[in-house]
Amino acid sequence: MPRAGLTRDGVVETAAVMADEVGLNSLTLAALAERLGVKQPSLYKHLDSLAGLHRSVSLLAKRELGEAISRAAVGRSGSDAIFAMSHAYRNWAILHPGRYDVTQIPAAPGDVEDENTMMSAVQVIADVLTAYRLDGDDSVDAIRAFRSLLHGFVSLETTGGFALKADIDRSFERLIHGFTVALDHWTDPVEHGGA
């Protein structure tokens, strides 16, 4: 008998919590059913498959991360918005490691809902970058740089990649400060060195 009040959203949210605990790839329908106190076949009233569950958790995670950085940016501009979004991104990723991992998975070809969900988060970044008068390829380059520096830092931090004794928070502040300084010169001509 299905648990009273069990909904699709509740199933997905519970799966997201479990993904944070064990990783999405280790999440099974049997474990999810046990956590929810139902028999596994009862899950199929709310899900079509394990792959469908993974997609739903991914959409939830991308939406949550986008909302976190959007809330952080509200009422701010320029470097203040960049710092606020950076802290929101880092904090959310640390609190939700399983969900964070799936935010980095691109949408399947033709999955318009997933593409739109991810683009909503990217648009928040693009909107903040307008304070730096960036558009076109300059804006795309800055968005890529921002996402790369945040993802790289968070990935190293959450996997124990910062073994040196220096203060990690200070390193993060300096990284973001360096990015905001770079943004002030983003459209300066770039000279390429090397071979």
mmCIF file of C-alpha atoms in Angstrom:
data_model
loop_
_atom_site.group_PDB
_atom_site.id
_atom_site.type_symbol
_atom_site.label_atom_id
_atom_site.label_comp_id
_atom_site.label_asym_id
_atom_site.label_seq_id
_atom_site.Cartn_x
_atom_site.Cartn_y
_atom_site.Cartn_z
ATOM 1 C CA MET A 1 0.000 0.000 0.000
ATOM 2 C CA PRO A 2 1.490 3.396 -0.960
ATOM 3 C CA ARG A 3 2.422 5.688 1.884
ATOM 4 C CA ALA A 4 -0.204 8.380 2.380
ATOM 5 C CA GLY A 5 0.870 11.690 0.914
ATOM 6 C CA LEU A 6 3.641 10.271 -1.259
ATOM 7 C CA THR A 7 4.031 12.487 -4.317
ATOM 8 C CA ARG A 8 6.335 12.582 -7.309
ATOM 9 C CA ASP A 9 8.014 15.729 -5.941
ATOM 10 C CA GLY A 10 8.496 14.042 -2.577
ATOM 11 C CA VAL A 11 10.051 10.990 -4.229
ATOM 12 C CA VAL A 12 12.447 13.168 -6.244
ATOM 13 C CA GLU A 13 13.384 15.291 -3.210
ATOM 14 C CA THR A 14 14.109 12.167 -1.155
ATOM 15 C CA ALA A 15 16.201 10.812 -4.017
ATOM 16 C CA ALA A 16 18.120 14.110 -4.128
ATOM 17 C CA VAL A 17 18.868 13.887 -0.401
ATOM 18 C CA MET A 18 20.061 10.308 -0.888
ATOM 19 C CA ALA A 19 22.193 11.393 -3.856
ATOM 20 C CA ASP A 20 23.902 13.865 -1.526
ATOM 21 C CA GLU A 21 24.579 11.028 0.906
ATOM 22 C CA VAL A 22 25.789 8.303 -1.481
ATOM 23 C CA GLY A 23 26.090 9.864 -4.947
ATOM 24 C CA LEU A 24 23.482 9.634 -7.667
ATOM 25 C CA ASN A 25 25.130 6.672 -9.379
ATOM 26 C CA SER A 26 24.922 4.658 -6.146
ATOM 27 C CA LEU A 27 21.250 5.433 -5.659
ATOM 28 C CA THR A 28 18.990 2.456 -6.324
ATOM 29 C CA LEU A 29 15.231 2.239 -6.557
ATOM 30 C CA ALA A 30 15.288 -0.449 -3.867
ATOM 31 C CA ALA A 31 17.123 1.857 -1.443
ATOM 32 C CA LEU A 32 14.805 4.752 -2.321
ATOM 33 C CA ALA A 33 11.718 2.595 -1.730
ATOM 34 C CA GLU A 34 13.123 1.479 1.616
ATOM 35 C CA ARG A 35 13.807 5.089 2.659
ATOM 36 C CA LEU A 36 10.257 6.053 1.675
ATOM 37 C CA GLY A 37 8.761 3.058 3.455
ATOM 38 C CA VAL A 38 7.116 1.615 0.346
ATOM 39 C CA LYS A 39 7.588 -1.397 -1.887
ATOM 40 C CA GLN A 40 9.696 -0.744 -4.973
ATOM 41 C CA PRO A 41 6.808 -1.266 -7.446
ATOM 42 C CA SER A 42 4.981 1.619 -5.718
ATOM 43 C CA LEU A 43 7.655 3.992 -7.024
ATOM 44 C CA TYR A 44 6.486 3.391 -10.582
ATOM 45 C CA LYS A 45 3.326 5.343 -9.799
ATOM 46 C CA HIS A 46 5.627 8.381 -9.571
ATOM 47 C CA LEU A 47 8.574 7.470 -11.831
ATOM 48 C CA ASP A 48 9.036 5.726 -15.138
ATOM 49 C CA SER A 49 12.570 4.365 -14.557
ATOM 50 C CA LEU A 50 15.857 4.830 -12.718
ATOM 51 C CA ALA A 51 17.070 6.946 -15.654
ATOM 52 C CA GLY A 52 13.943 9.081 -15.328
ATOM 53 C CA LEU A 53 14.650 9.509 -11.620
ATOM 54 C CA HIS A 54 18.218 10.588 -12.387
ATOM 55 C CA ARG A 55 16.925 13.153 -14.883
ATOM 56 C CA SER A 56 14.410 14.478 -12.355
ATOM 57 C CA VAL A 57 17.107 14.841 -9.682
ATOM 58 C CA SER A 58 19.318 16.593 -12.235
ATOM 59 C CA LEU A 59 16.551 19.063 -13.128
ATOM 60 C CA LEU A 60 15.853 19.726 -9.452
ATOM 61 C CA ALA A 61 19.548 20.305 -8.752
ATOM 62 C CA LYS A 62 20.040 22.657 -11.702
ATOM 63 C CA ARG A 63 16.952 24.607 -10.658
ATOM 64 C CA GLU A 64 18.120 24.835 -7.038
ATOM 65 C CA LEU A 65 21.630 25.978 -7.962
ATOM 66 C CA GLY A 66 20.232 28.556 -10.377
ATOM 67 C CA GLU A 67 17.875 29.851 -7.688
ATOM 68 C CA ALA A 68 20.722 30.039 -5.149
ATOM 69 C CA ILE A 69 22.922 32.194 -7.361
ATOM 70 C CA SER A 70 19.956 34.258 -8.513
ATOM 71 C CA ARG A 71 18.903 35.043 -4.917
ATOM 72 C CA ALA A 72 22.501 35.984 -4.123
ATOM 73 C CA ALA A 73 22.685 38.403 -7.054
ATOM 74 C CA VAL A 74 19.416 40.227 -6.343
ATOM 75 C CA GLY A 75 20.019 43.900 -5.590
ATOM 76 C CA ARG A 76 23.718 43.662 -6.359
ATOM 77 C CA SER A 77 25.868 44.467 -9.353
ATOM 78 C CA GLY A 78 29.457 44.254 -10.503
ATOM 79 C CA SER A 79 31.996 42.674 -8.168
ATOM 80 C CA ASP A 80 29.496 42.621 -5.283
ATOM 81 C CA ALA A 81 27.206 40.375 -7.344
ATOM 82 C CA ILE A 82 30.127 38.207 -8.503
ATOM 83 C CA PHE A 83 31.268 37.646 -4.891
ATOM 84 C CA ALA A 84 27.717 36.936 -3.702
ATOM 85 C CA MET A 85 27.034 34.452 -6.509
ATOM 86 C CA SER A 86 30.400 32.771 -5.949
ATOM 87 C CA HIS A 87 29.728 32.221 -2.258
ATOM 88 C CA ALA A 88 26.199 30.993 -2.949
ATOM 89 C CA TYR A 89 27.513 28.555 -5.584
ATOM 90 C CA ARG A 90 30.272 27.223 -3.335
ATOM 91 C CA ASN A 91 28.028 26.887 -0.274
ATOM 92 C CA TRP A 92 25.280 25.129 -2.229
ATOM 93 C CA ALA A 93 27.761 22.720 -3.829
ATOM 94 C CA ILE A 94 29.312 21.832 -0.467
ATOM 95 C CA LEU A 95 25.900 21.280 1.143
ATOM 96 C CA HIS A 96 24.621 19.203 -1.797
ATOM 97 C CA PRO A 97 27.539 17.190 -3.228
ATOM 98 C CA GLY A 98 25.443 14.575 -5.027
ATOM 99 C CA ARG A 99 23.154 17.148 -6.555
ATOM 100 C CA TYR A 100 26.102 19.349 -7.469
ATOM 101 C CA ASP A 101 27.697 16.531 -9.455
ATOM 102 C CA VAL A 102 24.639 16.218 -11.683
ATOM 103 C CA THR A 103 24.500 19.945 -12.398
ATOM 104 C CA GLN A 104 27.627 19.438 -14.484
ATOM 105 C CA ILE A 105 26.006 16.879 -16.789
ATOM 106 C CA PRO A 106 24.853 18.493 -20.038
ATOM 107 C CA ALA A 107 21.308 17.992 -21.241
ATOM 108 C CA ALA A 108 20.646 15.059 -23.534
ATOM 109 C CA PRO A 109 20.202 16.127 -27.159
ATOM 110 C CA GLY A 110 16.654 17.364 -27.633
ATOM 111 C CA ASP A 111 15.866 17.628 -23.901
ATOM 112 C CA VAL A 112 14.514 21.166 -24.068
ATOM 113 C CA GLU A 113 13.390 21.272 -20.426
ATOM 114 C CA ASP A 114 16.883 20.377 -19.197
ATOM 115 C CA GLU A 115 18.517 22.831 -21.623
ATOM 116 C CA ASN A 116 16.202 25.642 -20.507
ATOM 117 C CA THR A 117 16.771 24.871 -16.831
ATOM 118 C CA MET A 118 20.541 25.089 -17.230
ATOM 119 C CA MET A 119 20.325 28.179 -19.411
ATOM 120 C CA SER A 120 18.289 29.944 -16.719
ATOM 121 C CA ALA A 121 21.242 29.629 -14.336
ATOM 122 C CA VAL A 122 23.701 30.700 -17.019
ATOM 123 C CA GLN A 123 21.497 33.706 -17.813
ATOM 124 C CA VAL A 124 21.823 34.913 -14.217
ATOM 125 C CA ILE A 125 25.599 35.019 -14.717
ATOM 126 C CA ALA A 126 25.229 36.723 -18.097
ATOM 127 C CA ASP A 127 22.943 39.356 -16.575
ATOM 128 C CA VAL A 128 25.472 40.151 -13.837
ATOM 129 C CA LEU A 129 28.238 40.433 -16.421
ATOM 130 C CA THR A 130 26.374 43.215 -18.225
ATOM 131 C CA ALA A 131 27.796 45.562 -15.560
ATOM 132 C CA TYR A 132 31.156 44.922 -17.219
ATOM 133 C CA ARG A 133 29.747 45.854 -20.641
ATOM 134 C CA LEU A 134 30.381 42.376 -22.013
ATOM 135 C CA ASP A 135 28.374 40.906 -24.843
ATOM 136 C CA GLY A 136 28.738 38.345 -27.597
ATOM 137 C CA ASP A 137 31.869 36.197 -27.444
ATOM 138 C CA ASP A 138 33.337 38.331 -24.640
ATOM 139 C CA SER A 139 30.349 37.464 -22.467
ATOM 140 C CA VAL A 140 30.528 33.769 -23.399
ATOM 141 C CA ASP A 141 34.245 33.691 -22.550
ATOM 142 C CA ALA A 142 33.600 35.339 -19.175
ATOM 143 C CA ILE A 143 30.736 32.948 -18.371
ATOM 144 C CA ARG A 144 32.955 29.975 -19.220
ATOM 145 C CA ALA A 145 35.808 31.347 -17.122
ATOM 146 C CA PHE A 146 33.521 32.011 -14.149
ATOM 147 C CA ARG A 147 31.911 28.577 -14.246
ATOM 148 C CA SER A 148 35.307 26.920 -14.712
ATOM 149 C CA LEU A 149 36.933 28.661 -11.774
ATOM 150 C CA LEU A 150 33.989 27.924 -9.483
ATOM 151 C CA HIS A 151 33.689 24.304 -10.562
ATOM 152 C CA GLY A 152 37.435 23.745 -10.350
ATOM 153 C CA PHE A 153 37.684 25.205 -6.865
ATOM 154 C CA VAL A 154 34.627 23.380 -5.541
ATOM 155 C CA SER A 155 35.743 20.083 -7.089
ATOM 156 C CA LEU A 156 39.193 20.325 -5.525
ATOM 157 C CA GLU A 157 37.771 21.395 -2.178
ATOM 158 C CA THR A 158 35.144 18.654 -1.941
ATOM 159 C CA THR A 159 37.564 15.892 -2.938
ATOM 160 C CA GLY A 160 40.289 16.919 -0.482
ATOM 161 C CA GLY A 161 42.484 18.473 -3.150
ATOM 162 C CA PHE A 162 43.616 21.348 -0.938
ATOM 163 C CA ALA A 163 46.042 19.582 1.393
ATOM 164 C CA LEU A 164 48.245 22.605 2.094
ATOM 165 C CA LYS A 165 47.624 24.339 5.417
ATOM 166 C CA ALA A 166 46.730 27.775 3.987
ATOM 167 C CA ASP A 167 43.224 29.097 4.682
ATOM 168 C CA ILE A 168 40.882 27.780 1.971
ATOM 169 C CA ASP A 169 38.415 30.641 2.411
ATOM 170 C CA ARG A 170 41.177 33.186 1.836
ATOM 171 C CA SER A 171 42.241 31.326 -1.300
ATOM 172 C CA PHE A 172 38.647 31.433 -2.543
ATOM 173 C CA GLU A 173 38.348 35.169 -1.844
ATOM 174 C CA ARG A 174 41.565 35.833 -3.750
ATOM 175 C CA LEU A 175 40.406 33.727 -6.678
ATOM 176 C CA ILE A 176 37.144 35.638 -6.972
ATOM 177 C CA HIS A 177 38.905 38.972 -6.476
ATOM 178 C CA GLY A 178 41.343 38.045 -9.265
ATOM 179 C CA PHE A 179 38.426 37.221 -11.537
ATOM 180 C CA THR A 180 36.746 40.573 -10.870
ATOM 181 C CA VAL A 181 40.025 42.370 -11.615
ATOM 182 C CA ALA A 182 40.295 40.397 -14.849
ATOM 183 C CA LEU A 183 36.734 41.382 -15.765
ATOM 184 C CA ASP A 184 37.736 45.038 -15.595
ATOM 185 C CA HIS A 185 40.214 44.294 -18.412
ATOM 186 C CA TRP A 186 38.283 41.552 -20.207
ATOM 187 C CA THR A 187 38.074 43.292 -23.552
ATOM 188 C CA ASP A 188 41.718 44.411 -23.580
ATOM 189 C CA PRO A 189 43.649 42.933 -26.520
ATOM 190 C CA VAL A 190 45.108 39.532 -25.681
ATOM 191 C CA GLU A 191 48.646 38.820 -26.770
ATOM 192 C CA HIS A 192 49.418 35.161 -27.276
ATOM 193 C CA GLY A 193 52.827 33.861 -26.356
ATOM 194 C CA GLY A 194 54.345 30.460 -26.947
ATOM 195 C CA ALA A 195 55.061 28.532 -30.096
#
